[in-house]
mmCIF file with all atom_site columns, C-alpha atoms in Angstrom:
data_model
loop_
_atom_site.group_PDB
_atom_site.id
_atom_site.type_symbol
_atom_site.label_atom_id
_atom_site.label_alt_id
_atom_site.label_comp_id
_atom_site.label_asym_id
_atom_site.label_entity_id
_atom_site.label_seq_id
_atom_site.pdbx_PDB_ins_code
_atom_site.Cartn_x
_atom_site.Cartn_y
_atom_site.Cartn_z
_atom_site.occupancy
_atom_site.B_iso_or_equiv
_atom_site.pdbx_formal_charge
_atom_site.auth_seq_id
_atom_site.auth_comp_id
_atom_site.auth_asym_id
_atom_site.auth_atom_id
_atom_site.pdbx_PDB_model_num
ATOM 1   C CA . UNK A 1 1   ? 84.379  120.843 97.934  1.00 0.00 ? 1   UNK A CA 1
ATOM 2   C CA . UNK A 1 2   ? 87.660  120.066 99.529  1.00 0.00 ? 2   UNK A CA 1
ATOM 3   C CA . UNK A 1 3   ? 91.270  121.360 99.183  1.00 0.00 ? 3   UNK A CA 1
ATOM 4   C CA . UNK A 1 4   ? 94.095  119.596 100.084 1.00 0.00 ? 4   UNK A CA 1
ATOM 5   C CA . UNK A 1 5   ? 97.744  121.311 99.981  1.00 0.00 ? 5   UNK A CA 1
ATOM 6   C CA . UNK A 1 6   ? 101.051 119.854 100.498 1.00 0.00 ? 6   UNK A CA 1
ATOM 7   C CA . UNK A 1 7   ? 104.322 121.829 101.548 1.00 0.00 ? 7   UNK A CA 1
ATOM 8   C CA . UNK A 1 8   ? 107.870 120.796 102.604 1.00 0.00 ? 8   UNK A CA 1
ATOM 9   C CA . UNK A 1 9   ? 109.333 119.383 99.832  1.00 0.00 ? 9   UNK A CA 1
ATOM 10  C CA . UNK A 1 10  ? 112.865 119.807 98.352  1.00 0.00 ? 10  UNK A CA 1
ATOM 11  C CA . UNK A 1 11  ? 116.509 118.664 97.476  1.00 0.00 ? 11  UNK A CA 1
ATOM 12  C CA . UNK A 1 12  ? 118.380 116.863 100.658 1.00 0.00 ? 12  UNK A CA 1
ATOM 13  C CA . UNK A 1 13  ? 121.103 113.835 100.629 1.00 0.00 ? 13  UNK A CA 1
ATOM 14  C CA . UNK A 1 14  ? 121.252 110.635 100.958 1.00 0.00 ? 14  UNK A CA 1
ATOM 15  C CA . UNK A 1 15  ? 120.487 110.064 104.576 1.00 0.00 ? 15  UNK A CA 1
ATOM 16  C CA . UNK A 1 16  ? 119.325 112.875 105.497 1.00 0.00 ? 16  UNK A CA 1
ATOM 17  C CA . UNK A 1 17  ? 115.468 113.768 106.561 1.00 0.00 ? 17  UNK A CA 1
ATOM 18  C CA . UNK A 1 18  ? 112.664 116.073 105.285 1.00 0.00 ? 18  UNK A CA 1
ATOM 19  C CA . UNK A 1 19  ? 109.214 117.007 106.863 1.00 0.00 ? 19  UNK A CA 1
ATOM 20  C CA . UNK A 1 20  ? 106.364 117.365 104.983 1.00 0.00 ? 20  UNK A CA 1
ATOM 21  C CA . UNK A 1 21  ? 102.966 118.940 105.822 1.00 0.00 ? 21  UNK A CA 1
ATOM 22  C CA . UNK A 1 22  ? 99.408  118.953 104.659 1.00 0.00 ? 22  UNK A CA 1
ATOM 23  C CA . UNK A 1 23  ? 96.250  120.302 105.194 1.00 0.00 ? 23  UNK A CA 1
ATOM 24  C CA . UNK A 1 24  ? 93.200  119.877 104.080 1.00 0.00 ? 24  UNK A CA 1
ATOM 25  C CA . UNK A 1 25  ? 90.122  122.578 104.177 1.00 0.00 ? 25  UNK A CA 1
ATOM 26  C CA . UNK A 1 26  ? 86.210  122.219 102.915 1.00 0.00 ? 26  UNK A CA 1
ATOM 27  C CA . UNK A 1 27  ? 83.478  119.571 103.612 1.00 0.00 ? 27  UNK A CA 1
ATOM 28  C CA . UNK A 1 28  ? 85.639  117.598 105.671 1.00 0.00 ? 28  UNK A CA 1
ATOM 29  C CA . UNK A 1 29  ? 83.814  114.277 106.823 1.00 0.00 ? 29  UNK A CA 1
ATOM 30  C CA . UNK A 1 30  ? 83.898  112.926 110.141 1.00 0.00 ? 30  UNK A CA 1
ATOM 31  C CA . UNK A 1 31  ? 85.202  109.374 108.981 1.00 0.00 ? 31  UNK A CA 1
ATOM 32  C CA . UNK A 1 32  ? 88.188  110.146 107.030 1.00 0.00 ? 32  UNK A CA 1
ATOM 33  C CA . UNK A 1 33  ? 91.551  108.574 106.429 1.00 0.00 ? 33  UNK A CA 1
ATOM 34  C CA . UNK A 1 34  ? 94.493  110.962 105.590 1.00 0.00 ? 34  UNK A CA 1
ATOM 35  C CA . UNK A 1 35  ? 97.674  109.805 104.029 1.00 0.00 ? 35  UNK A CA 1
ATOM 36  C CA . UNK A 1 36  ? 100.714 110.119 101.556 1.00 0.00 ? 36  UNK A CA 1
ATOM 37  C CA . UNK A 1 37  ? 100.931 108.761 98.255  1.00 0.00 ? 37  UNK A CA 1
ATOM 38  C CA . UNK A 1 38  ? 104.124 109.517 95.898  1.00 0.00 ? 38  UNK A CA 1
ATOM 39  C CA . UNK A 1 39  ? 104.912 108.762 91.833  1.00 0.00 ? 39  UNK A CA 1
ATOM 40  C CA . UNK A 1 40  ? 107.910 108.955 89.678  1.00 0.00 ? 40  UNK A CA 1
ATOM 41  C CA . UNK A 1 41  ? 107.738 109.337 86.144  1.00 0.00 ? 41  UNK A CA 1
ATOM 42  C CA . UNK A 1 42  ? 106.716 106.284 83.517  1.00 0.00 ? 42  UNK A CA 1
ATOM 43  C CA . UNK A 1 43  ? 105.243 104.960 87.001  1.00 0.00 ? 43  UNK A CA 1
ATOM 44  C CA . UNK A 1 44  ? 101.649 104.551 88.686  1.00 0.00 ? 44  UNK A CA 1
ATOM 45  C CA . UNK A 1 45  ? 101.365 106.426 91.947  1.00 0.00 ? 45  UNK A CA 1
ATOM 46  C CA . UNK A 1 46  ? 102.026 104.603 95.363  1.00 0.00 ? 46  UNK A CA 1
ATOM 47  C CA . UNK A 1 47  ? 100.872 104.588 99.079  1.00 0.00 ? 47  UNK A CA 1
ATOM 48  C CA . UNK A 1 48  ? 103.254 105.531 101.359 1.00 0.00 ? 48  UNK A CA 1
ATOM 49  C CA . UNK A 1 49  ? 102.007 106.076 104.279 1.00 0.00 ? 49  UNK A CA 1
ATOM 50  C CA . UNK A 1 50  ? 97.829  106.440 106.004 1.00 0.00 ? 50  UNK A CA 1
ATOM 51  C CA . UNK A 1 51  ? 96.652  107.699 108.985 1.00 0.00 ? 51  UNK A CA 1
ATOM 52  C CA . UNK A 1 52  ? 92.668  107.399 110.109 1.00 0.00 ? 52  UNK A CA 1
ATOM 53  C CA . UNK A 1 53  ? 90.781  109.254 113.072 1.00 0.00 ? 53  UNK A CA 1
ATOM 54  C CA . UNK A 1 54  ? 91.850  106.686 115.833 1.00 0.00 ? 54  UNK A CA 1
ATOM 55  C CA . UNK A 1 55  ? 95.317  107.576 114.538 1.00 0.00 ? 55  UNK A CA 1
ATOM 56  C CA . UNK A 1 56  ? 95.396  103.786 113.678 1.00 0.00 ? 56  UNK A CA 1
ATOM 57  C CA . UNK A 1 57  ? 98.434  104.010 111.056 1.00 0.00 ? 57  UNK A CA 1
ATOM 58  C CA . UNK A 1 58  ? 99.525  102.008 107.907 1.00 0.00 ? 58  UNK A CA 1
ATOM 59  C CA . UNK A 1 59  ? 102.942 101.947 106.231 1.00 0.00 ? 59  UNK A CA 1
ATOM 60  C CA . UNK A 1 60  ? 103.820 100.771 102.837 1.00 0.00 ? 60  UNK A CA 1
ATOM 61  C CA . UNK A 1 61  ? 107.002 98.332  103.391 1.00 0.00 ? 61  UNK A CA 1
ATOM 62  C CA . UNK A 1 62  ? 109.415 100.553 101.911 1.00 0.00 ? 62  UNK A CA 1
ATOM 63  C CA . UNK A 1 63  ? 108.185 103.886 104.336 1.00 0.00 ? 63  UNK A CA 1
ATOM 64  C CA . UNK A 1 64  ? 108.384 101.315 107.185 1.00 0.00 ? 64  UNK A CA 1
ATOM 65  C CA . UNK A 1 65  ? 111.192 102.206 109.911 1.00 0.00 ? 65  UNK A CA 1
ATOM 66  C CA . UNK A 1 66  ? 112.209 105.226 108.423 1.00 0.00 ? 66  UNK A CA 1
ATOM 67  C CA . UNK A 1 67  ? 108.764 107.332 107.729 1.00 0.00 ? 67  UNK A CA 1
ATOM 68  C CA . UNK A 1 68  ? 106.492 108.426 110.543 1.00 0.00 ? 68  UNK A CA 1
ATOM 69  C CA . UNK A 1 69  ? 103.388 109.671 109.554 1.00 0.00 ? 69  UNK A CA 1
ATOM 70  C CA . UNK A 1 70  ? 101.359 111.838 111.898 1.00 0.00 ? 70  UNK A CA 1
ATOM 71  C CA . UNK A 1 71  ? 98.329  114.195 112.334 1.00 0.00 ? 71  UNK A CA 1
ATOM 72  C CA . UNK A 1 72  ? 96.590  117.154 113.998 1.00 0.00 ? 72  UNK A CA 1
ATOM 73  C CA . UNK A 1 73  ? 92.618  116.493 113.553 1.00 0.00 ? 73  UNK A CA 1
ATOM 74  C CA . UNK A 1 74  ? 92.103  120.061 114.803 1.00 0.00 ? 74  UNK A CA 1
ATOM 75  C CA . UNK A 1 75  ? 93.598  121.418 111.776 1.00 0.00 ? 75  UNK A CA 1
ATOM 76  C CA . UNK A 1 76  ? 93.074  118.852 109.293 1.00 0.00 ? 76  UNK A CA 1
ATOM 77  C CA . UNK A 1 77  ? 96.472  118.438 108.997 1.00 0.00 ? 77  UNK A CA 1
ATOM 78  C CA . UNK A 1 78  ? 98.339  115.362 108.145 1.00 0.00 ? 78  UNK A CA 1
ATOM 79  C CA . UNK A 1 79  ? 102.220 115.254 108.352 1.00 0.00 ? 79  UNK A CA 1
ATOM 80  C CA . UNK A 1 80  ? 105.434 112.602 107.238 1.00 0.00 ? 80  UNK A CA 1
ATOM 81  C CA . UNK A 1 81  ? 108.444 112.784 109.109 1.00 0.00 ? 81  UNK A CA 1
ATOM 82  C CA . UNK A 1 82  ? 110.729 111.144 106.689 1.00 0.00 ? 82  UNK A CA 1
ATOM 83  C CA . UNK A 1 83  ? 113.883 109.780 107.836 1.00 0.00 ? 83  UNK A CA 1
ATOM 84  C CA . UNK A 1 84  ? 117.301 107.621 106.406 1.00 0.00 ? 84  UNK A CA 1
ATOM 85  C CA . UNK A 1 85  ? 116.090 108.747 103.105 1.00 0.00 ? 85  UNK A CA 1
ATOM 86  C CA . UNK A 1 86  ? 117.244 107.209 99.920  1.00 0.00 ? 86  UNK A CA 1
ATOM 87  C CA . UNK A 1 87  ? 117.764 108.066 96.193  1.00 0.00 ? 87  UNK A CA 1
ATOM 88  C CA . UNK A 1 88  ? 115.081 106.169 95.597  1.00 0.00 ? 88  UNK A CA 1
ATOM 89  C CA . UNK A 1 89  ? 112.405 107.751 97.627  1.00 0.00 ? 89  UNK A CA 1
ATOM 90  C CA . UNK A 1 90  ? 112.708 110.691 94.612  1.00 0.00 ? 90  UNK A CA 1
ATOM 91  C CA . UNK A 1 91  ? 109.358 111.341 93.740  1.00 0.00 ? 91  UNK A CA 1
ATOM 92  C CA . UNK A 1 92  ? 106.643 113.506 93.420  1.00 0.00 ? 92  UNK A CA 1
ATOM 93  C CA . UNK A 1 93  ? 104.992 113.083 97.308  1.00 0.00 ? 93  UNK A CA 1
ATOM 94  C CA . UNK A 1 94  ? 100.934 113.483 97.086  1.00 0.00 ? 94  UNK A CA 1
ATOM 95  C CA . UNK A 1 95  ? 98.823  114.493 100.426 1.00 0.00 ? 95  UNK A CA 1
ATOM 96  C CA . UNK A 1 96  ? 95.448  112.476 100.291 1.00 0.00 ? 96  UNK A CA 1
ATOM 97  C CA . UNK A 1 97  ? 92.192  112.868 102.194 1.00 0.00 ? 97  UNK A CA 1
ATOM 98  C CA . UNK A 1 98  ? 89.305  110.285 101.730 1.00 0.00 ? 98  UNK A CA 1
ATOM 99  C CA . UNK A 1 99  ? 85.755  110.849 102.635 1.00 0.00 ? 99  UNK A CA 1
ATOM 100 C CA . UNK A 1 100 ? 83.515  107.902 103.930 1.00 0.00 ? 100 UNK A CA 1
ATOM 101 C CA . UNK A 1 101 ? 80.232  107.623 103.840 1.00 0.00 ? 101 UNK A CA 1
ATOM 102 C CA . UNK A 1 102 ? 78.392  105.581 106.126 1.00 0.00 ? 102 UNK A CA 1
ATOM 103 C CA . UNK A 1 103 ? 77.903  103.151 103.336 1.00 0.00 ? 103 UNK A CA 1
ATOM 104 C CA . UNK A 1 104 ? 81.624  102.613 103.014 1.00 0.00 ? 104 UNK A CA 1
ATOM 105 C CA . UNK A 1 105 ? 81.734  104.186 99.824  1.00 0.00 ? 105 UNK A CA 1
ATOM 106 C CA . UNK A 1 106 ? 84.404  106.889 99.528  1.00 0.00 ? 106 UNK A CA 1
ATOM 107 C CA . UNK A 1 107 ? 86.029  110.156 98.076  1.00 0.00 ? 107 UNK A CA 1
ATOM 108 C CA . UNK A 1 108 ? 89.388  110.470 97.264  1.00 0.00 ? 108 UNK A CA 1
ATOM 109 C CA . UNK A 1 109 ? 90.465  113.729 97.035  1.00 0.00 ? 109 UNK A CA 1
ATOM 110 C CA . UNK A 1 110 ? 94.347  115.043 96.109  1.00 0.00 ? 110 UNK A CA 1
ATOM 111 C CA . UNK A 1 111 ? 96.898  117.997 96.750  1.00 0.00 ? 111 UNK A CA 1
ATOM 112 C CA . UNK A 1 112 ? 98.345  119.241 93.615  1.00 0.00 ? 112 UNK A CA 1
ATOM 113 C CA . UNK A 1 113 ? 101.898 117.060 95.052  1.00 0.00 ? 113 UNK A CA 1
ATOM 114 C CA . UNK A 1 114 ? 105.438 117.900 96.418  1.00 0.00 ? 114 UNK A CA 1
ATOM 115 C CA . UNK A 1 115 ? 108.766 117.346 94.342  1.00 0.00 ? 115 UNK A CA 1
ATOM 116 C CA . UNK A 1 116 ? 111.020 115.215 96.773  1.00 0.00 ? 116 UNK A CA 1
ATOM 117 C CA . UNK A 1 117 ? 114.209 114.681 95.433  1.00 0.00 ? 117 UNK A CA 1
ATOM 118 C CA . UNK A 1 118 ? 117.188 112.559 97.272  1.00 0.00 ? 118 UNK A CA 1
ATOM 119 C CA . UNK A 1 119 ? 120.614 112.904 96.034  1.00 0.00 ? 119 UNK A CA 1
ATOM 120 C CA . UNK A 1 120 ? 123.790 110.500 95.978  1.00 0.00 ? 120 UNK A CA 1
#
């Protein structure tokens, strides 16, 4: 089994910039890709942001600029510096680990997310 917990979340203004952290404990695979997904009500969840063991790094157009992801392998931790925040980037911020396989099938599994909320 694996856990994954988020922590950081909270109220900040418009432009201002929030931290959040992850990390991830259990059966743990070598080949993994750790990342940030987020959802608002009435709405399907979103990527945000991904990170993989080479620290290659993908951003979702709207994290671009103003989100750095980041991570500490070590500690299975995964971490999004986010920056020049917006109204809109209210949401309900989920930490995701994914397990490959050598077959390329995967595992996705989910912290139990982080309200984010981003006032006028």
């Amino acid at each position: 089994q694996v856990q994954v917990v988020e922590s950081g979340g909270g109220l900040v203004q418009a432009g201002g910039s929030l931290r959040l952290s992850c990390a991830a404990s259990g059966n743990i695979f070598s080949n993994n890709v750790m990342g940030w997904y987020r959802q608002t009500p009435g709405k399907q969840r979103e990527f945000v942001a991904s990170i993989g063991n080479a620290d290659d790094t993908n951003y979702a157009d709207s994290a671009k600029g103003r989100f750095t992801i980041s991570r500490d392998t070590a500690k299975n931790a995964v971490y999004l510096q986010m920056s020049s925040l917006k109204p809109d980037d209210t949401a309900v911020y989920y930490c995701n680990l994914r397990n490959y396989y050598r077959s390329g099938f995967y595992i996705d599994y989910w912290g139990q997310g982080t309200q984010v909320t981003v006032s006028s």
